[in-house]
Short mmCIF file of C-alpha atoms in Angstrom, two decimals:
data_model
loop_
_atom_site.label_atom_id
_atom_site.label_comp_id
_atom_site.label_asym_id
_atom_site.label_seq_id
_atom_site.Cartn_x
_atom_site.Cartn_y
_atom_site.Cartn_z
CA UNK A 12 0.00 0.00 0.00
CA UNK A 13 2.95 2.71 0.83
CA UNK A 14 4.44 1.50 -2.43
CA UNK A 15 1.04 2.33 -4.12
CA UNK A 16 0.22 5.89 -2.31
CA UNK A 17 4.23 6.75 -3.64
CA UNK A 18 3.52 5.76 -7.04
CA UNK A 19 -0.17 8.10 -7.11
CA UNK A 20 1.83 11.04 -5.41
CA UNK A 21 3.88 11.19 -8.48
CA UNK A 22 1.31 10.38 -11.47
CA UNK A 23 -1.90 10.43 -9.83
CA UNK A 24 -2.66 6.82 -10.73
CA UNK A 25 -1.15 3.21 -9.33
CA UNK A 26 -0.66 0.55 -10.38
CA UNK A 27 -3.09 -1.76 -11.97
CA UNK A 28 -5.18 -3.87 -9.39
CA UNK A 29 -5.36 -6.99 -11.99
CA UNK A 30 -1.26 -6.59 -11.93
CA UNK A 31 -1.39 -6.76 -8.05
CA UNK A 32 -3.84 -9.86 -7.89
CA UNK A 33 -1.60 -11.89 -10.96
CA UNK A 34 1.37 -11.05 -8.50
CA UNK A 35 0.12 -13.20 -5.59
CA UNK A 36 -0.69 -16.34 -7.75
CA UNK A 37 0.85 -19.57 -7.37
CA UNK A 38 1.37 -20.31 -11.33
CA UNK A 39 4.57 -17.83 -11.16
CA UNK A 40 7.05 -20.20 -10.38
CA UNK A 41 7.54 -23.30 -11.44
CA UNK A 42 7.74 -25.92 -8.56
CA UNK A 43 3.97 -27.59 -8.45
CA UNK A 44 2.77 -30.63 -6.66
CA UNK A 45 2.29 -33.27 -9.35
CA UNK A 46 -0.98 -34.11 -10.78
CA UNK A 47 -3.61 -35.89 -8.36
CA UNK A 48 -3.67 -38.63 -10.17
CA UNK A 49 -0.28 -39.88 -9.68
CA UNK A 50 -0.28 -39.66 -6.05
CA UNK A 51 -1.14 -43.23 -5.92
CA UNK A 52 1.73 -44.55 -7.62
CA UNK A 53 4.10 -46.24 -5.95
CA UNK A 54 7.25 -44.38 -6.05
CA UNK A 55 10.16 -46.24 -6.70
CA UNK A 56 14.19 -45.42 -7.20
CA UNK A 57 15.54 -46.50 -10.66
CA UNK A 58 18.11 -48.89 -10.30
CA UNK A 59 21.57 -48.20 -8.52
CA UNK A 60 23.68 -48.05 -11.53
CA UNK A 61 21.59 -45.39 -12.97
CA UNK A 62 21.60 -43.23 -9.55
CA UNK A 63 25.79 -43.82 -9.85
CA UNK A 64 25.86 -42.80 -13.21
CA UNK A 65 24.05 -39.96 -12.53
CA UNK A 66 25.66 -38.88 -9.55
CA UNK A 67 29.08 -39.78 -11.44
CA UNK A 68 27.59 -37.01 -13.90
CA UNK A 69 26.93 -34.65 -11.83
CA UNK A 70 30.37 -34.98 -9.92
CA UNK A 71 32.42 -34.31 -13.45
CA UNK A 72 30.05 -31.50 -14.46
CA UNK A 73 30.76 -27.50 -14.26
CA UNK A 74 27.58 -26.99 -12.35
CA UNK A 75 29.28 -29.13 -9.60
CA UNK A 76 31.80 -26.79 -9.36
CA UNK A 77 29.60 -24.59 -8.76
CA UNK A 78 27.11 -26.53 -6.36
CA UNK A 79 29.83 -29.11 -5.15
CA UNK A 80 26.57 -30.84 -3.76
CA UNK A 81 28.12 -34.19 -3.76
CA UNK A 82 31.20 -36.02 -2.64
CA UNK A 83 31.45 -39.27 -5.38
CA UNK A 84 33.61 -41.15 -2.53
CA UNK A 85 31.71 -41.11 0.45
CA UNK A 86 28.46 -41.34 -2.30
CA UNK A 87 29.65 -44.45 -3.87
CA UNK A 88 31.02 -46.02 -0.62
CA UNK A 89 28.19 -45.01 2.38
CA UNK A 90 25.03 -43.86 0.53
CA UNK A 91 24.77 -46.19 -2.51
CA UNK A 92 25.13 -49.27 -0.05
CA UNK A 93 22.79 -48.08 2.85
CA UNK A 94 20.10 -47.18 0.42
CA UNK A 95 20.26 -50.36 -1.73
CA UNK A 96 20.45 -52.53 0.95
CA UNK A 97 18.02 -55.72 1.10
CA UNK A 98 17.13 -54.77 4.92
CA UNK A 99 16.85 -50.70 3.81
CA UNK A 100 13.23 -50.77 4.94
CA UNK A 101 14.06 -51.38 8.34
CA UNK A 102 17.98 -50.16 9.18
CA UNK A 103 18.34 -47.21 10.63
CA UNK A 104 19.63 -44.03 8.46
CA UNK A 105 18.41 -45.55 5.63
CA UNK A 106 15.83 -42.49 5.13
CA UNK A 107 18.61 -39.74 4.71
CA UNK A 108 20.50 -41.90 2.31
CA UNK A 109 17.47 -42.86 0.53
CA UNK A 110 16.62 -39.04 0.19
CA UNK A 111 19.85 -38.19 -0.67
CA UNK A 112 18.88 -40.22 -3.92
CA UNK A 113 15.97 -38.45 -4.45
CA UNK A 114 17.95 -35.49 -4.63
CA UNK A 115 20.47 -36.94 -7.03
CA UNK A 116 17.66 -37.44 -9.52
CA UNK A 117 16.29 -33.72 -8.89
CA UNK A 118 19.50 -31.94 -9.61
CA UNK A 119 19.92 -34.03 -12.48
CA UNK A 120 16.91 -32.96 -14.17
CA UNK A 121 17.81 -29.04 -12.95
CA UNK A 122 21.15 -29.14 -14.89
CA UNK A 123 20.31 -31.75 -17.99
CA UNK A 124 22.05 -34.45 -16.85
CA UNK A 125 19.45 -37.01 -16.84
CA UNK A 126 19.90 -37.90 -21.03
CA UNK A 127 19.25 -41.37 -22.09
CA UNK A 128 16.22 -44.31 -22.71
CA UNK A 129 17.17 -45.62 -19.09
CA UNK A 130 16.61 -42.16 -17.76
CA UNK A 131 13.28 -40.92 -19.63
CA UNK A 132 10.99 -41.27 -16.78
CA UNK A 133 13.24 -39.22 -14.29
CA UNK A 134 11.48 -35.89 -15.34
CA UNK A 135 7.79 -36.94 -14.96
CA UNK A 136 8.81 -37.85 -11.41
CA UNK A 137 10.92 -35.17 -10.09
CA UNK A 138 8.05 -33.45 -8.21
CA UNK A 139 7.33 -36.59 -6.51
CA UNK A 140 10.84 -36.93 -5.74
CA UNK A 141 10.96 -33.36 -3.93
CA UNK A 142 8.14 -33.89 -1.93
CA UNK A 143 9.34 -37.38 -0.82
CA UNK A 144 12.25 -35.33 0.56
CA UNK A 145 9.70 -32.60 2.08
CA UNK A 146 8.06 -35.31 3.62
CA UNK A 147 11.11 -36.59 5.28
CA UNK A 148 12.71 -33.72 6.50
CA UNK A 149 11.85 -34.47 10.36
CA UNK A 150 13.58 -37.71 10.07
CA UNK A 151 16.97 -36.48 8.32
CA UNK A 152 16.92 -34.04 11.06
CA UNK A 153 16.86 -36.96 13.86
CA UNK A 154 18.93 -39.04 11.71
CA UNK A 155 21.78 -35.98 11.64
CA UNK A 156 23.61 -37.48 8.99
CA UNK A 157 25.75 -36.00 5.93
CA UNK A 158 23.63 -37.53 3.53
CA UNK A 159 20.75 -36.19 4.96
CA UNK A 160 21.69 -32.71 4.49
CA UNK A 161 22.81 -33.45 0.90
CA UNK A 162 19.33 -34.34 0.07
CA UNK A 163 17.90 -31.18 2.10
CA UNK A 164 20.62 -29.30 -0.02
CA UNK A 165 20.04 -30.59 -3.18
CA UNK A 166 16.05 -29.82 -2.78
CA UNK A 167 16.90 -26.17 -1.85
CA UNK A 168 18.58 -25.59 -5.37
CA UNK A 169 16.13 -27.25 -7.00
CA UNK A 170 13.44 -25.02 -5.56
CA UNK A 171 15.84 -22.01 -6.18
CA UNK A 172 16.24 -22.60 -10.01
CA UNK A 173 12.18 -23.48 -9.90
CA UNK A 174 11.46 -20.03 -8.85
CA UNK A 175 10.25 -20.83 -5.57
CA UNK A 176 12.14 -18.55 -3.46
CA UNK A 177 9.70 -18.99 -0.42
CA UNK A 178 10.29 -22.68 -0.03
CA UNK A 179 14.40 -21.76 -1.27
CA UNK A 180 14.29 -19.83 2.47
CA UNK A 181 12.93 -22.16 4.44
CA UNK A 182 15.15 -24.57 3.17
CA UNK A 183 18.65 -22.31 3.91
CA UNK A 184 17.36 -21.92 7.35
CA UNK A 185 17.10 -25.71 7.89
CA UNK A 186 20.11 -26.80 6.50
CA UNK A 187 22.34 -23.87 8.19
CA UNK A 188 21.26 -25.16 11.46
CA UNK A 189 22.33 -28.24 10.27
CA UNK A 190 25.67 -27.07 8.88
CA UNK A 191 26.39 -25.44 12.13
CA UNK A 192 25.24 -28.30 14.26
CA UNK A 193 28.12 -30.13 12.20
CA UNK A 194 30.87 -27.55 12.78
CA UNK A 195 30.37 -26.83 8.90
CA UNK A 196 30.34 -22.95 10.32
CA UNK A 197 34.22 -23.21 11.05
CA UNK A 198 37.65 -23.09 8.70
CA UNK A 199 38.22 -26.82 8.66
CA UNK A 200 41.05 -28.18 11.15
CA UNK A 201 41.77 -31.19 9.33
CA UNK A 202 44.60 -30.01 6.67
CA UNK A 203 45.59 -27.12 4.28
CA UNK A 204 44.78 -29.43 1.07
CA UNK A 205 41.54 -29.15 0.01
CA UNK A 206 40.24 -32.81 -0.62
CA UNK A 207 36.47 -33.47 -1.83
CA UNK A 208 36.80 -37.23 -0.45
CA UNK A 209 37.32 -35.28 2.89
CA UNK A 210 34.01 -35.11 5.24
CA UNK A 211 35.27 -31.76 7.03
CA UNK A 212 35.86 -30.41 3.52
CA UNK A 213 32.69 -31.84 1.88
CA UNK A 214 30.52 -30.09 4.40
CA UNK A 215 32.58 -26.95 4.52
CA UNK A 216 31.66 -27.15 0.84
CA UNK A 217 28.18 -27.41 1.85
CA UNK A 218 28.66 -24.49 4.25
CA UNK A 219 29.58 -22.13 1.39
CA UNK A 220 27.09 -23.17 -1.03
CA UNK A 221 24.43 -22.36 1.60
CA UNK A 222 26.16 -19.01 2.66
CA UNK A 223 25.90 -18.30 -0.92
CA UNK A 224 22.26 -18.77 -1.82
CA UNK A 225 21.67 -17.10 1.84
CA UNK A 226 22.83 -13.68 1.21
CA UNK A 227 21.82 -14.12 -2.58
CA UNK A 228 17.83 -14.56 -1.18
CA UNK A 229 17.98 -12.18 1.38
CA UNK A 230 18.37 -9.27 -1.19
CA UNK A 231 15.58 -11.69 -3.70
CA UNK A 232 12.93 -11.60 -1.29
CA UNK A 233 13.84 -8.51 1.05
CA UNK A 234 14.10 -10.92 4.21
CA UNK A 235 16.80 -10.94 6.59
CA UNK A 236 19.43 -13.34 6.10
CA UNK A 237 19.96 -16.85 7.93
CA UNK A 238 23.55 -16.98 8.67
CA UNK A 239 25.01 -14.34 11.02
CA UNK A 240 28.33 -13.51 9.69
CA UNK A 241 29.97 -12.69 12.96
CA UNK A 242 29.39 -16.57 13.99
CA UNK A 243 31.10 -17.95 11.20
CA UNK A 244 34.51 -18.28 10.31
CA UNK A 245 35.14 -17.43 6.96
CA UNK A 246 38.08 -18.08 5.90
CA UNK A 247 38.57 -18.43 2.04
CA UNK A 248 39.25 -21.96 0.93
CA UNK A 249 43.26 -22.73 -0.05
CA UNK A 250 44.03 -20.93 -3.58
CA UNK A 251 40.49 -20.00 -4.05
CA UNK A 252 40.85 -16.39 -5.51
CA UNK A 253 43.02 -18.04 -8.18
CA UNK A 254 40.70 -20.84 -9.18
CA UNK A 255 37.93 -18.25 -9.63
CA UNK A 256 40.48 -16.23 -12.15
CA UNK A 257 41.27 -19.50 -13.71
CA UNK A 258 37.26 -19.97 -14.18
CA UNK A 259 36.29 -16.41 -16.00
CA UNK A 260 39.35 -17.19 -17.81
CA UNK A 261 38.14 -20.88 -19.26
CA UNK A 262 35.17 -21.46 -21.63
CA UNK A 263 34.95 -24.93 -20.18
CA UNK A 264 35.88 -24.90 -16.17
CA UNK A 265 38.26 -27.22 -14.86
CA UNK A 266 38.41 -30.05 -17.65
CA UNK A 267 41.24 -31.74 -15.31
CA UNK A 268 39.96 -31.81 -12.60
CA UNK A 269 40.12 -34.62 -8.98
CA UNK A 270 39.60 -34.44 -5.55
CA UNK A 271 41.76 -31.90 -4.89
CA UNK A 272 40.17 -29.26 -6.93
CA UNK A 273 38.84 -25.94 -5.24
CA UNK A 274 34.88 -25.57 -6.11
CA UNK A 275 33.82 -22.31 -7.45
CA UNK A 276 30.72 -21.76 -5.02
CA UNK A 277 27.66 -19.73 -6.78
CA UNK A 278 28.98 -16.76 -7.95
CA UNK A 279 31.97 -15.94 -5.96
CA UNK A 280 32.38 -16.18 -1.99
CA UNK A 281 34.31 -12.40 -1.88
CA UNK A 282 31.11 -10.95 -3.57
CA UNK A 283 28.73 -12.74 -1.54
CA UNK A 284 30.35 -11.48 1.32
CA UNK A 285 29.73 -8.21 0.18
CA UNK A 286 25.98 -9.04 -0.12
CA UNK A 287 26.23 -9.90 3.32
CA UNK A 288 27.74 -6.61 4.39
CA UNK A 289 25.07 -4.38 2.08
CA UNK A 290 21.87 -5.68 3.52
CA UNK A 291 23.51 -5.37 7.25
CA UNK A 292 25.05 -1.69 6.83
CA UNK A 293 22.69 -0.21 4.31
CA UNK A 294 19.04 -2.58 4.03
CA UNK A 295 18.53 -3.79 7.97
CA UNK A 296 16.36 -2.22 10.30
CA UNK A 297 19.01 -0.98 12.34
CA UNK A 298 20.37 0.69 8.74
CA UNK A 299 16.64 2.23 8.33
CA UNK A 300 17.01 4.00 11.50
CA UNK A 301 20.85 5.68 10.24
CA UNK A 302 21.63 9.66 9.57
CA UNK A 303 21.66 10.28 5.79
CA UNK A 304 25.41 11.11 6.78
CA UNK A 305 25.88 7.55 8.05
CA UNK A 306 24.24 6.71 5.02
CA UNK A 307 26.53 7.90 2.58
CA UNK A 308 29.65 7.07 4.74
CA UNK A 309 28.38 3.43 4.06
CA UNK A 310 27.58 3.81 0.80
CA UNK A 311 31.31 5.09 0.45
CA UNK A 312 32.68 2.10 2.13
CA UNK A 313 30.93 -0.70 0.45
CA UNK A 314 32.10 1.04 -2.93
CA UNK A 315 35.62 0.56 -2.47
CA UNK A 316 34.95 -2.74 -0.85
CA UNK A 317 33.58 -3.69 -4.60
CA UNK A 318 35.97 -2.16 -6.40
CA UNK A 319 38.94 -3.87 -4.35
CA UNK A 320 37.30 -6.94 -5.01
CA UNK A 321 36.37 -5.87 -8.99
CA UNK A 322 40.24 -5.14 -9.80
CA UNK A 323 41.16 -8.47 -8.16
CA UNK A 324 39.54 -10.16 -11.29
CA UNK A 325 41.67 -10.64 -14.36
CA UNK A 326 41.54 -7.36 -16.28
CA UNK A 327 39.89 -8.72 -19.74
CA UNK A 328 37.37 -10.15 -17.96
CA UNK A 329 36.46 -8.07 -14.76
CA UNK A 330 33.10 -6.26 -14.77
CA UNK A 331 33.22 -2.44 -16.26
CA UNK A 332 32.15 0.13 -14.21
CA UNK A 333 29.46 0.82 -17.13
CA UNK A 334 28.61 -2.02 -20.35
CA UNK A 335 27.48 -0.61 -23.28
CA UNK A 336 26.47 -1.46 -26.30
CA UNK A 337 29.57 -1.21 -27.92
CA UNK A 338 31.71 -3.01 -25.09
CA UNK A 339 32.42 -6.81 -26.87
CA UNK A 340 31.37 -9.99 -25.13
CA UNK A 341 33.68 -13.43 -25.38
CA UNK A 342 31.82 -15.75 -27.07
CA UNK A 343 33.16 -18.01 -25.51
CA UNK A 344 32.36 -16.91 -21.87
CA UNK A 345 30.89 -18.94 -19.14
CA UNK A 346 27.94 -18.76 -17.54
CA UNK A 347 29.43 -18.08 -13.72
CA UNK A 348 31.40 -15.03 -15.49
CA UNK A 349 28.35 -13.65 -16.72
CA UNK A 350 26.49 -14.23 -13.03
CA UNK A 351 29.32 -12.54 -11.38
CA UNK A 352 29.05 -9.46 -14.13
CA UNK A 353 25.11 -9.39 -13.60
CA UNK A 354 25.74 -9.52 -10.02
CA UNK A 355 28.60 -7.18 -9.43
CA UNK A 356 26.12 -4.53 -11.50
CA UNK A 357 23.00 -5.43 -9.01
CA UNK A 358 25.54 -4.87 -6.17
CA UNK A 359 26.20 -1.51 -7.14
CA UNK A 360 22.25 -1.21 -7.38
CA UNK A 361 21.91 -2.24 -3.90
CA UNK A 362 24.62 -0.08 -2.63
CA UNK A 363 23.49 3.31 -4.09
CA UNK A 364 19.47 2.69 -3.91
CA UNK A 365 20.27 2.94 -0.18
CA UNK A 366 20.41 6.85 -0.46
CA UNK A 367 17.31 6.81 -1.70
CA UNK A 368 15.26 6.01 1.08
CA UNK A 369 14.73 9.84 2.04
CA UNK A 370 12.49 10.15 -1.16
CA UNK A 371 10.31 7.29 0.17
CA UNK A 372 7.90 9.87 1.65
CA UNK A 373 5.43 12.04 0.12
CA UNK A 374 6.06 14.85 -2.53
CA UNK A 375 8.03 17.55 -0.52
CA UNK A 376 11.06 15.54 -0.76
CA UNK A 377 11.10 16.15 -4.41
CA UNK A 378 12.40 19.37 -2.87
CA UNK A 379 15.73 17.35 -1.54
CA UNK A 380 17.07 16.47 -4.74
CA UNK A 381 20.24 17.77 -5.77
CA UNK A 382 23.22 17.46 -7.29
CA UNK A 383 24.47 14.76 -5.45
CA UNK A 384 21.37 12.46 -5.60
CA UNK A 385 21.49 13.31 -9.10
CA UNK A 386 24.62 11.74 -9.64
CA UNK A 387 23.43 8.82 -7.30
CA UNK A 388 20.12 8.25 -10.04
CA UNK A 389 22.54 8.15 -12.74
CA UNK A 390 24.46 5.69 -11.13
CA UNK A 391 20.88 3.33 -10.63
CA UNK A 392 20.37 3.87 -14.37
CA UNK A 393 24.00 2.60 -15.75
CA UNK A 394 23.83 -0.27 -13.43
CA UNK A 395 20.57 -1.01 -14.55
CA UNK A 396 21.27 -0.03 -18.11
CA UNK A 397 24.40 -2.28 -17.95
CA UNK A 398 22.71 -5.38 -16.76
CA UNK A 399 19.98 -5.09 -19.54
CA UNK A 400 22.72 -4.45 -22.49
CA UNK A 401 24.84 -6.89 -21.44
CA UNK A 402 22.66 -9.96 -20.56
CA UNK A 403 21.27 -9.75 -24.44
CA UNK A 404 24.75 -10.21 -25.53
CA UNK A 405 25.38 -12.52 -23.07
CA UNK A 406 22.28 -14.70 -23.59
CA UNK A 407 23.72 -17.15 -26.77
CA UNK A 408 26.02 -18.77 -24.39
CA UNK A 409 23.80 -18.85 -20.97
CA UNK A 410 22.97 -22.33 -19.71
CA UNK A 411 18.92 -22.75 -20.13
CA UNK A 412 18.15 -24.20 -16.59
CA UNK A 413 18.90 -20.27 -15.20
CA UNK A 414 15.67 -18.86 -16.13
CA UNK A 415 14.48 -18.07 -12.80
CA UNK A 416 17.65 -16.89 -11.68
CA UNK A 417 18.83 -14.68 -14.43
CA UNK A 418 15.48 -12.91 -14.91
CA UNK A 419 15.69 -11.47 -11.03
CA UNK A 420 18.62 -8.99 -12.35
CA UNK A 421 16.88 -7.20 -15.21
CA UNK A 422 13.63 -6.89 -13.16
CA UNK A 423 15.65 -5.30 -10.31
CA UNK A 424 17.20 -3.07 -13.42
CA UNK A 425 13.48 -2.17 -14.83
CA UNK A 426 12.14 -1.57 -11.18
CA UNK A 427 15.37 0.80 -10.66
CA UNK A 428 14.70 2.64 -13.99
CA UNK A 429 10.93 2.82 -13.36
CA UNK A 430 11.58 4.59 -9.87
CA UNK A 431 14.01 6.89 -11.23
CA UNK A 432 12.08 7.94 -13.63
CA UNK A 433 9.21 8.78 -11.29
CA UNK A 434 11.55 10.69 -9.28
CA UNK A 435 13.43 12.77 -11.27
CA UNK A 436 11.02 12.79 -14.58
CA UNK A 437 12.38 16.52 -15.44
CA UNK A 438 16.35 15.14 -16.41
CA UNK A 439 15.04 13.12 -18.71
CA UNK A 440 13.77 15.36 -22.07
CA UNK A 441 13.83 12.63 -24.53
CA UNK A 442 12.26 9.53 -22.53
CA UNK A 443 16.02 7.64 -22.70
CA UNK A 444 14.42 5.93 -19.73
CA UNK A 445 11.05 5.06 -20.96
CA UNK A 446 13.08 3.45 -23.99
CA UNK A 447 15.15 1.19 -21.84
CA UNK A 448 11.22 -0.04 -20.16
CA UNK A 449 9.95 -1.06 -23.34
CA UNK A 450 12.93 -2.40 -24.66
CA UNK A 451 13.20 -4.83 -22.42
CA UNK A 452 10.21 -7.18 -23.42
CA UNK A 453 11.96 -7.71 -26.29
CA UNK A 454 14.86 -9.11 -23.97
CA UNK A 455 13.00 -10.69 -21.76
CA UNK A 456 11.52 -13.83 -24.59
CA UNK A 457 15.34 -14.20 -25.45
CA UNK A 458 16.14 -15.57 -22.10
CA UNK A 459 16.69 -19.23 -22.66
CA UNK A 460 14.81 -21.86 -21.07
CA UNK A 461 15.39 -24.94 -20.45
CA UNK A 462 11.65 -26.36 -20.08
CA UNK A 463 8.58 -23.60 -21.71
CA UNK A 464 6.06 -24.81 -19.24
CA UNK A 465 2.59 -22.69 -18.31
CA UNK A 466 4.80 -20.86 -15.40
CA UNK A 467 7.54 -19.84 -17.31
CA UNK A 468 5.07 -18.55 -20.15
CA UNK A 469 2.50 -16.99 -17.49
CA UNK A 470 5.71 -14.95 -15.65
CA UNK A 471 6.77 -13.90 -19.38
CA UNK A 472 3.34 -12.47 -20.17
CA UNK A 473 3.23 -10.94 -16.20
CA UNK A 474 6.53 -9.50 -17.02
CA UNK A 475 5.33 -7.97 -20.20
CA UNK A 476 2.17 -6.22 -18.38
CA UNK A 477 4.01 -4.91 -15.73
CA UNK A 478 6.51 -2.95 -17.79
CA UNK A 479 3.62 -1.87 -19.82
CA UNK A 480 2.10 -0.64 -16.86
CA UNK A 481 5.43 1.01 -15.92
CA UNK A 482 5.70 2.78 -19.26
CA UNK A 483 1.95 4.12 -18.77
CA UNK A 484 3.00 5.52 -15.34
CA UNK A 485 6.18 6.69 -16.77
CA UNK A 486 4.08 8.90 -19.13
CA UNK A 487 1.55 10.14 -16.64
CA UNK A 488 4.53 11.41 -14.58
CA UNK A 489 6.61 13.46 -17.48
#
């Protein structure tokens, strides 16, 4: 409702009550129960040379470098047997290692690994397989085991590339307490090598990737985040900044890879440490309560903080300050070096849309903008620009199962533009950001995706009526 009453102070209309009713409906994301009628079926695992293969897939894939979900050794030689054995139904731990399979077969279908005759049926039962986790999440807690939290893991990605941020949170709170019940909160006593077949490592591995999608939510849905930083230990695995220059460097990450090899973690660890920091210092409650002063001595801070870590990346490949449309793209670029661009642009977003709070009242503080909030807006509007230009260049060479996490960053981009231009309608004489609003359904059906279903078409078409609506308010407020 404040949102609303802002928006009619400004054009003396809001937005569309058939926009605001589509927004609260359960079709726009993709993770549904499956259909009634096979809730009968009996579900069964597909045999255990399947679940190896697929779990060998996985384990030899660049997505586990990114999501090192899995370690193959203690897979192969504790879960594989305590699932598949004849007295399963009865021995005790068997749930979290039976789960653990269920959540093999869900990230399989999330990243495309699941090809082959042997393997058709996977898909039609993945939803089955998820709730089957759900369903078992008060015994992997009592059972406390590794496996346990691999499955609870692996379901939390898959309901983060589904869309389904909601669940995606509940899930990070779960497994942290897990993680920190297993020490996974600490720097790892065991040895300086980094080694996968290692439990402390494996789950310190876990640790990150849950750190990760922690801070990443927190700024997705606006909630506070799960892990307190100032309770954790976090220490950088061994040789870690190199292996992420290595990565942006490498069209293919890591084709020799073992054991020994240093995961990636979603996006990079320094940046989402950074995340961490912006929602504390600038996006808390306590931060709602700062000076404007305070404010901008923040916003100062975190700005260097991002541009230490920007230069630390190799210099063909580290994020511009501004992309535009004449700045080239590697064709041969990966798709965590174009997450870390889109996300080093949305940092600078959530950095400098901090000093914007003091126009969040009603229309005397159109009276407060100056100079210096005027170079703040124009800020906003390259970040914003930047992420739209440069994920249409970038699309060809995106992987297709990051539909519902790529489209977050030109949304936040649109959203920036569409509040800028509300605020400060008078700088902008030839509508350059009206353009940029209705340019961006034309980006938006490039996106690749990996399965059209009626979500993913049903968010497209939401998409496209909210930025029309935008554009109409846009107008109203020139």
């Amino acid at each position: 409702m404040q949102g609303q009453q802002w928006i009619k102070n400004r054009t003396g209309s809001t937005i569309s009550s058939n926009i605001i009713d589509k927004y609260r409906l359960p079709y726009l994301y993709s993770t549904r129960p499956p259909p009634a009628n096979d809730n009968h079926k009996i579900l069964k695992l597909p045999g255990r040379q399947v679940i190896e293969e697929l779990a060998a897939r996985f384990c030899s894939s660049a997505q586990s470098l990114v999501f090192p979900l899995l370690s193959l050794h203690r897979f192969r030689t504790a879960t594989l047997p305590l699932a598949y054995s004849e007295a399963a139904g009865s021995k005790h731990h068997t749930v979290s290692a039976k789960c653990c399979l269920y959540g093999v077969l869900i990230i399989s279908d999330i990243f495309g690994l699941d090809s082959g005759d042997e393997m058709t049926d996977i898909n039609c039962w993945c939803q089955r397989y998820a709730l089957e986790i759900e369903g078992w999440i008060p015994v992997i807690l009592r059972e406390m085991r590794v496996d346990g939290l691999e499955s609870l893991m692996m379901l939390m990605i898959f309901k983060y590339f589904m869309g389904d941020l909601e669940s995606a949170s509940f899930l990070v709170s779960v497994a942290s307490r897990f993680l920190i019940q297993l020490g996974a909160h600490l720097y790892p006593s065991s040895s300086d090598v980094y080694n996968k077949d290692n439990d402390a490592h494996h789950v310190r591995d876990l640790f990150w990737v849950c750190y990760c999608i922690d801070k990443d939510l927190s700024h997705r849905t606006g909630q506070p985040p799960t892990i307190n930083d100032d309770h954790c230990d976090l220490t950088l695995p061994p040789n870690y900044v190199q292996m992420q220059s290595n990565n942006i460097l490498s069209s293919s990450p890591c084709s020799s890879r073992s054991s020994y090899t240093v995961p990636l973690y979603p996006w990079d660890i320094r940046l989402s440490v950074m995340k961490s920091k912006i929602y504390n210092d600038l996006h808390s409650i306590s931060a709602s309560r700062l000076s404007e002063t305070e404010i901008l001595r923040r916003i100062r801070h975190l700005d260097e903080e991002l541009e230490a870590w920007r230069v630390t990346l190799p210099s063909d490949h580290r994020p511009t300050l501004s992309f535009l449309e004449q700045t080239p793209v590697d064709a041969h670029t990966n798709t965590q070096a174009i997450m870390l661009r889109l996300s080093y642009h949305h940092c600078v977003i959530l950095i400098h849309r901090a000093r914007c709070r003091v126009f969040q009242e009603g229309l005397s503080s159109m009276s407060l903008i100056d100079d210096g909030h005027r170079i703040n807006f124009q800020i906003l509007i390259d970040a914003s620009r930047s992420i739209l230009i440069y994920l249409e260049k970038a699309l060809p060479v995106l992987a297709h199962e990051c539909f519902w996490v790529i489209i977050f960053y030109p949304m936040t981009a649109i959203t920036t533009i569409f509040s800028i231009a509300l605020l400060d309608n008078r700088s902008d004489p030839e509508n350059d950001k009206l353009k940029l609003l209705r340019g961006f359904t034309r980006l938006i059906r490039q996106i690749p995706i990996k399965k059209l279903t009626v979500a993913e078409i049903s968010h497209l078409e939401f998409i496209e009526e909210v930025v029309e609506e935008m554009s109409r308010l846009v107008l109203l407020a020139s």
